[in-house]
Each structure stands twice: as C-alpha cells, then as structure tokens.
GROMACS .gro file of C-alpha atoms in nm:
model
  242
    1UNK     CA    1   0.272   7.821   1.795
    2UNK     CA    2   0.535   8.102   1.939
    3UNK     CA    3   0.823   8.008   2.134
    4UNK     CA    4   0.925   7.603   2.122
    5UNK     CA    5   0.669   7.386   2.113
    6UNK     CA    6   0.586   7.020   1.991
    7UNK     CA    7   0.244   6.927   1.842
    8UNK     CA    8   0.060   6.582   1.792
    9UNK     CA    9  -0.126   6.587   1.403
   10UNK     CA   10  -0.373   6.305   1.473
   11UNK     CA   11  -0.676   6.175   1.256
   12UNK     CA   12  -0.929   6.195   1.521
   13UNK     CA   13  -0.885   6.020   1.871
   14UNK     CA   14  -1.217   5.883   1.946
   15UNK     CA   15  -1.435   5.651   1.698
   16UNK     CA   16  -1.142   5.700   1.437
   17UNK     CA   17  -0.976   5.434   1.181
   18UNK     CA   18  -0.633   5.555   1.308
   19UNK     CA   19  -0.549   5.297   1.558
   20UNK     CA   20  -0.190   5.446   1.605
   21UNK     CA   21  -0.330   5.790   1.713
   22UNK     CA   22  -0.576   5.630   1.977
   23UNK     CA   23  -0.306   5.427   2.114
   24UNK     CA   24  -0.077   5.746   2.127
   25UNK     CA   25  -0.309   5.994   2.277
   26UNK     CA   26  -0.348   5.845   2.668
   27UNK     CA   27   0.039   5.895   2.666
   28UNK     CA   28  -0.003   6.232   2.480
   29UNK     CA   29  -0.183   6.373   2.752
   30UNK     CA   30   0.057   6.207   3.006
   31UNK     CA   31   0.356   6.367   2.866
   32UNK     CA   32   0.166   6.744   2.860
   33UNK     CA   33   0.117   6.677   3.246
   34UNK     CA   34   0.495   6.550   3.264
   35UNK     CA   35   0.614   6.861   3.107
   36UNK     CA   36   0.379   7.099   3.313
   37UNK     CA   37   0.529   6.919   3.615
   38UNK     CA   38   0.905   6.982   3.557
   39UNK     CA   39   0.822   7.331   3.424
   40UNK     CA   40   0.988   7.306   3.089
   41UNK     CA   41   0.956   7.617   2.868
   42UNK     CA   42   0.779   7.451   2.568
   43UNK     CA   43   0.403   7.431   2.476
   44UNK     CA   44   0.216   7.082   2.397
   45UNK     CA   45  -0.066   7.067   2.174
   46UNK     CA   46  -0.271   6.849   1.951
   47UNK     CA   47  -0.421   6.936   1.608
   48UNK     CA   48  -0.726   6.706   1.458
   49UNK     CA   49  -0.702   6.653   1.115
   50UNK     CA   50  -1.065   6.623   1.103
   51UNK     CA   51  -1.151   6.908   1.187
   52UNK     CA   52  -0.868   7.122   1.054
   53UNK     CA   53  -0.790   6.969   0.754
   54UNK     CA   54  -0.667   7.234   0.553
   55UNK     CA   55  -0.445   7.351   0.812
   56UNK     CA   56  -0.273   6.948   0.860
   57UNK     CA   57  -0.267   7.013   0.458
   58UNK     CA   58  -0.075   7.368   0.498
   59UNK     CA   59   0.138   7.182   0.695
   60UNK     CA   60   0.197   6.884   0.507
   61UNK     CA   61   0.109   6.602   0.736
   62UNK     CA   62   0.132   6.258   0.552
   63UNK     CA   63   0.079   5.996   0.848
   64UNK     CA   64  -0.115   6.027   1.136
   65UNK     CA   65  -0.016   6.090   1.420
   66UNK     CA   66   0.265   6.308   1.288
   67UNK     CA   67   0.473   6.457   1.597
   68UNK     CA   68   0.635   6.802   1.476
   69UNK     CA   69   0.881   7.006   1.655
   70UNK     CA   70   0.863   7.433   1.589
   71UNK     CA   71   1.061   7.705   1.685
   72UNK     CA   72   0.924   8.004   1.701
   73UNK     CA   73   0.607   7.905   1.494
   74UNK     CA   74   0.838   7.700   1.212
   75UNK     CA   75   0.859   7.337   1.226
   76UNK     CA   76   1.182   7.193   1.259
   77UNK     CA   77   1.240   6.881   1.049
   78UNK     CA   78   1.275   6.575   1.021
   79UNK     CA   79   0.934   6.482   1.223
   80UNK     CA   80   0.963   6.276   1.591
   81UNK     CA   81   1.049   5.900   1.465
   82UNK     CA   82   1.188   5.765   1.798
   83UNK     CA   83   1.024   5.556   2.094
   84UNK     CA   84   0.610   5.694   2.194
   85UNK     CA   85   0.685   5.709   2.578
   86UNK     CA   86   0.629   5.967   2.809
   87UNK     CA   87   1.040   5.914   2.924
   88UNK     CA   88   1.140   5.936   2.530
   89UNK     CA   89   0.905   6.253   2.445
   90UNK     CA   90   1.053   6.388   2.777
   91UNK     CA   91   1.427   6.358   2.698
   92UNK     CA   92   1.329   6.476   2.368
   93UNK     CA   93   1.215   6.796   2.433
   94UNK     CA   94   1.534   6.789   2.690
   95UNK     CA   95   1.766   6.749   2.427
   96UNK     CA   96   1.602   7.014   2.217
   97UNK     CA   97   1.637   7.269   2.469
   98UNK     CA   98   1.944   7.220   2.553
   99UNK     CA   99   2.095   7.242   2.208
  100UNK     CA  100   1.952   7.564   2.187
  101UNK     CA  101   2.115   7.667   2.493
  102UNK     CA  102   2.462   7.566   2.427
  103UNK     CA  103   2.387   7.746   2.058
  104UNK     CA  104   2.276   8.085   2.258
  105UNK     CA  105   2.595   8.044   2.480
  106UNK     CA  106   2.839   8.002   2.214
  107UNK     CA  107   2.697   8.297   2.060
  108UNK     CA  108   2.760   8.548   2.297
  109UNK     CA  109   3.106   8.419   2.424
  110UNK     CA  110   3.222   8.393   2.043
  111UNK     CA  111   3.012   8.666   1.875
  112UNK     CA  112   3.235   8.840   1.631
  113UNK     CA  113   3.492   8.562   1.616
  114UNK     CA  114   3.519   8.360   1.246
  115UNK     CA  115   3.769   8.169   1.392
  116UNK     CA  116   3.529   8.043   1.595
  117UNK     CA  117   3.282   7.945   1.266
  118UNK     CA  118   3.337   7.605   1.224
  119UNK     CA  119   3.278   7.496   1.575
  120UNK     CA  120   2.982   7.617   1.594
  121UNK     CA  121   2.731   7.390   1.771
  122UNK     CA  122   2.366   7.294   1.627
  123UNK     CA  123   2.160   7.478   1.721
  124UNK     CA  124   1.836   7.255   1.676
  125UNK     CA  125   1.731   7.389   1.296
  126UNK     CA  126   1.531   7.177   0.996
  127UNK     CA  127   1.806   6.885   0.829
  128UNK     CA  128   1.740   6.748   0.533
  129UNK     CA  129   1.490   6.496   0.501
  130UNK     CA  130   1.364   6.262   0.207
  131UNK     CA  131   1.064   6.073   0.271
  132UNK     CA  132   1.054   5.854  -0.019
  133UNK     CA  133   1.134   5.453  -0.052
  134UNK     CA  134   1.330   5.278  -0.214
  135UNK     CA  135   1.232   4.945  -0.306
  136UNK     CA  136   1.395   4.656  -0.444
  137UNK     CA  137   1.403   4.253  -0.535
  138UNK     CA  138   1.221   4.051  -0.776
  139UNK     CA  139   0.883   3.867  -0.877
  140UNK     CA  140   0.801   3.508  -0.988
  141UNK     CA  141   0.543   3.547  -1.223
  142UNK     CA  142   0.357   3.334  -1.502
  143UNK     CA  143   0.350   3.371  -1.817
  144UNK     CA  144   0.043   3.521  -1.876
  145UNK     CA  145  -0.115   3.905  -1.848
  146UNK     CA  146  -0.117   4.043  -1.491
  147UNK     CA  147   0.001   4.284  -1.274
  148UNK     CA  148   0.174   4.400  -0.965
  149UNK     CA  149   0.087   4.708  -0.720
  150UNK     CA  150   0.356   4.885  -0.577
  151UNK     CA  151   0.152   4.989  -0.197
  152UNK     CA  152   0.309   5.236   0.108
  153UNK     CA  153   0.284   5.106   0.449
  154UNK     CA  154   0.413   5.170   0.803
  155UNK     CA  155   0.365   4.962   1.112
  156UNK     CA  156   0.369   5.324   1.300
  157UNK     CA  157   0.110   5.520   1.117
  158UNK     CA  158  -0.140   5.581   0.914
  159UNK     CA  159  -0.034   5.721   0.597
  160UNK     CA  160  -0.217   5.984   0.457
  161UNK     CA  161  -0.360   5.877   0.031
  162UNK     CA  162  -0.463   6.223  -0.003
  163UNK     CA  163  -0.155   6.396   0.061
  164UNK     CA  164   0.089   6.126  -0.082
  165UNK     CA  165   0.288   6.237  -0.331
  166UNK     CA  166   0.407   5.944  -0.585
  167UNK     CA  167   0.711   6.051  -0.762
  168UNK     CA  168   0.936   5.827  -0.855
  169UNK     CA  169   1.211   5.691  -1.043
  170UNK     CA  170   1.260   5.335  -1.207
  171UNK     CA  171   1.605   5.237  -1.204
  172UNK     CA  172   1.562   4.892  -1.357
  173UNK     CA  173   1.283   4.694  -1.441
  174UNK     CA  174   1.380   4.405  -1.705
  175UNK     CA  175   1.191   4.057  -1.729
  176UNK     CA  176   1.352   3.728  -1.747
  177UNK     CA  177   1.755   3.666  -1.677
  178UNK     CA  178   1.961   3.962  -1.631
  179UNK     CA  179   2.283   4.008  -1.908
  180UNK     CA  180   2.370   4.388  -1.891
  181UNK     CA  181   2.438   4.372  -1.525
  182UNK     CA  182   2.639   4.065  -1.375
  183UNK     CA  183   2.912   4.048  -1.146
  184UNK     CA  184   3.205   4.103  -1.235
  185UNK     CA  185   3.371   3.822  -1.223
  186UNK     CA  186   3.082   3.691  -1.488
  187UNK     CA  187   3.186   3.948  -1.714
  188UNK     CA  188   3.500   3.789  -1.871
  189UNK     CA  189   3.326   3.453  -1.920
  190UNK     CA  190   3.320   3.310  -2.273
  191UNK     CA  191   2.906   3.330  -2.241
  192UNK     CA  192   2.943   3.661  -2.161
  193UNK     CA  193   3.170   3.775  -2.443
  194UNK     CA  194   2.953   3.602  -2.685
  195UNK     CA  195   2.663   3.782  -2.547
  196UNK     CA  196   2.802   4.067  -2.614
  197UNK     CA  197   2.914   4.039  -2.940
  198UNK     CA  198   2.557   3.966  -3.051
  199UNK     CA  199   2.455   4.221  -2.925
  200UNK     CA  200   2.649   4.450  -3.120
  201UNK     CA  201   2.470   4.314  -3.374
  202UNK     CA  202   2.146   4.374  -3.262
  203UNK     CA  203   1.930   4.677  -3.488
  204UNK     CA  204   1.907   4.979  -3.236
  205UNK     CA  205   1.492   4.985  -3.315
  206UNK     CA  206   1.535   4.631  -3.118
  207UNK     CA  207   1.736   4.719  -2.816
  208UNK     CA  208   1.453   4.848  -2.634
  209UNK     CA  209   1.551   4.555  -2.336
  210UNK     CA  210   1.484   4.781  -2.018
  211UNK     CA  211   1.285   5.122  -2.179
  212UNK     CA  212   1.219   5.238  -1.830
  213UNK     CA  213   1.519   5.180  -1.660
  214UNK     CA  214   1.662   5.584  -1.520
  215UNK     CA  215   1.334   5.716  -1.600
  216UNK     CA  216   1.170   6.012  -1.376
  217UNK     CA  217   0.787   5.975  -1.354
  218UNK     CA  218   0.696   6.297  -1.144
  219UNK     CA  219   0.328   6.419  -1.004
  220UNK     CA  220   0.219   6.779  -0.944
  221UNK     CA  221  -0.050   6.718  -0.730
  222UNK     CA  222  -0.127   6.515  -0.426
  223UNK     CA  223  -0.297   6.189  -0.463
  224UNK     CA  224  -0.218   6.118  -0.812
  225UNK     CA  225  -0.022   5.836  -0.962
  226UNK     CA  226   0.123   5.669  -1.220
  227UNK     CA  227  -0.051   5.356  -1.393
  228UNK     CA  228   0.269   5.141  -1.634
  229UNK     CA  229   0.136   4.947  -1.862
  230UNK     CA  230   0.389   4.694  -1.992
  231UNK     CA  231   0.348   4.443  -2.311
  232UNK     CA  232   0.655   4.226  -2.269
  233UNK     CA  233   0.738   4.082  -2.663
  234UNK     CA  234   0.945   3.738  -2.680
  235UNK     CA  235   1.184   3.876  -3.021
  236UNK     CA  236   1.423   3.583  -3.148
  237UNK     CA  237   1.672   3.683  -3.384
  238UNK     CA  238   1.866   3.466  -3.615
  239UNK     CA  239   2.232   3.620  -3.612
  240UNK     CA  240   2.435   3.349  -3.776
  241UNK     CA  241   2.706   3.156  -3.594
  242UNK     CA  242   2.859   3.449  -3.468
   0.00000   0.00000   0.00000
C-alpha cells in the first residue's frame, strides 16, 4: 500500500462464520465507489484472511473485519472503531487528509522556526493504543470445587483465538468478605482495629490471604493461556482474647 490508503482485514465474505464482515462488505464496496466518485487521493482495498493468512498475521489482525489506516505503506494506529457507514468511512478518510494537509502547511510556513514547536498540528501518525480489558466485580459461588472462565467478546467482531495474546495481570482475587480493603470510613471502626490487631499476630507462613493479587502472568506466543488452579483452605486460628 503506497501513498494513503485504508484496508478492510476480513475472514472471508461469502459462506464465512464472520457475520460482521458479511454485513460490512455491501457497504465496503459502496464506500470504494463513494471515494472514486469525489476523487479523493486514497486507495481502498480488502485483504482475506483466508487466503492470506500469514500476511493478516504480519500484520497483526485480531478481529475480523479489522479496518486499518496506512501512510505510505505503515499503518497508522489505533484501528477504525467508529460508525460502519458509507457517510462515517467518508468523513473519515476526510478528516485524515486534511490533517495531513494542515501538517504539510505548517511545515513550510514555519520550517526552521522552534518557536513554532509546540504548536505544531497532528499530523495523522500511530497513538498509543492498548487493547487489553480490564475486568472487574464478583461471583456467588457454592461451596464446592468449580470453576470460572474468563472469555473475550465483542458485539462488533470476530475476535481472532489464534492471534490473541492473553497477558495479564491479577490485581485482586480473594474469596469470602473483604478486610484489607474497606472504605475508609470502615477503617477506624472498633471491628476493624481488632481485625487488625490479630492480624499482627498472624505467622507470616499463614498470611497467604490473596497470593495472586499484583501478579504478572505473561505469554510469548499467540494463542496460549494461562490455566489457575486455586485450592481455597478454611484456616481458624485460636489467638486468645486479644
């Protein structure tokens, strides 16, 4: 892709599980005419993930349809997220060109000028962008052996398993009542200061309350993931009437 362009990273259009990218492509191909029409200086084009799948994995594509931006054969990040009409790919593109045209005019009236620096306008380049999730709340659960599966979904796409990658972090994970973290205006309750002082009393070898609470779990490959297995211990201690 030379010059500005935006491309479609579908899963298949025709007789494929990716319901998103059939529904997208009629207005795909409507937009290409749209832009042809107003004779915009970008290319459209379309990339099957079936059929060039090493090339959607160069590129990392995770969801399908993925719409990209790239300038001058680099993408431009973060990936299209906005409204699948042909009037919002339009003003889009719009937008994108003419950021790059106020960034080439500022240039050459203020080439040479530092003073100048700071105002410098955007000129349309990659920001910044985390994909991850962050995911909180809490379970009701029996007391008995289970489990719970964490799962990815998006009422816009089709994520894609094989190129997922499922690093993450546990803040907190605890079972029962939380004590360590209350409000504060729980903290200076009598409860609460007795708590606390038992506590103190508690061996170390026994505080293991939250062991995976700040703790990094991180994958070097695509589709792999972490399986926690958890045996939650009821411990009663007898620490006097103190």
């Amino acid at each position: 892709l030379h010059g500005d362009a935006i491309s479609l990273f579908s899963y298949g259009i025709v007789d494929s599980w990716c319901i998103w990218c059939q529904r997208l492509h009629p207005t795909w191909e409507k937009f290409a005419e749209e832009v042809h029409k107003l004779g915009m200086p970008i290319g459209v084009g379309k990339v099957n993930c079936v059929t060039h799948a090493q090339l959607c994995k160069d590129q990392k594509v995770m969801a399908f349809p993925t719409l990209r931006w790239y300038k001058n054969s680099e993408p431009i990040f973060p990936d299209y997220k906005m409204d699948r009409t042909v009037a919002a790919l339009t003003g889009y593109a719009k937008r994108k060109l003419d950021m790059e045209q106020k960034y080439k005019d500022w240039e050459t009236k203020n080439a040479g000028n530092p003073d100048k620096e700071r105002m410098r306008p955007n000129a349309g380049g990659s920001r910044a962008e985390h994909p991850g999730c962050q995911v909180s709340g809490h379970l009701m659960v029996n007391r008995v052996p289970g489990n719970f599966h964490i799962e990815a979904k998006s009422v816009n796409h089709n994520l894609n398993a094989a190129m997922t990658n499922l690093t993450h972090r546990v803040n907190h994970l605890s079972f029962g009542e939380p004590i360590t973290k209350l409000p504060p205006y729980m903290e200076s309750t009598p409860f609460m200061r007795k708590v606390k002082r038992v506590l103190k009393q508690v061996p170390e070898e026994h505080k293991q309350f939250n062991p995976m609470d700040d703790q990094e779990y991180i994958t070097t490959a695509f589709h792999q993931a972490y399986h926690h297995y958890i045996k939650v211990v009821s411990t009663h201690l007898n620490m006097g009437s103190s």
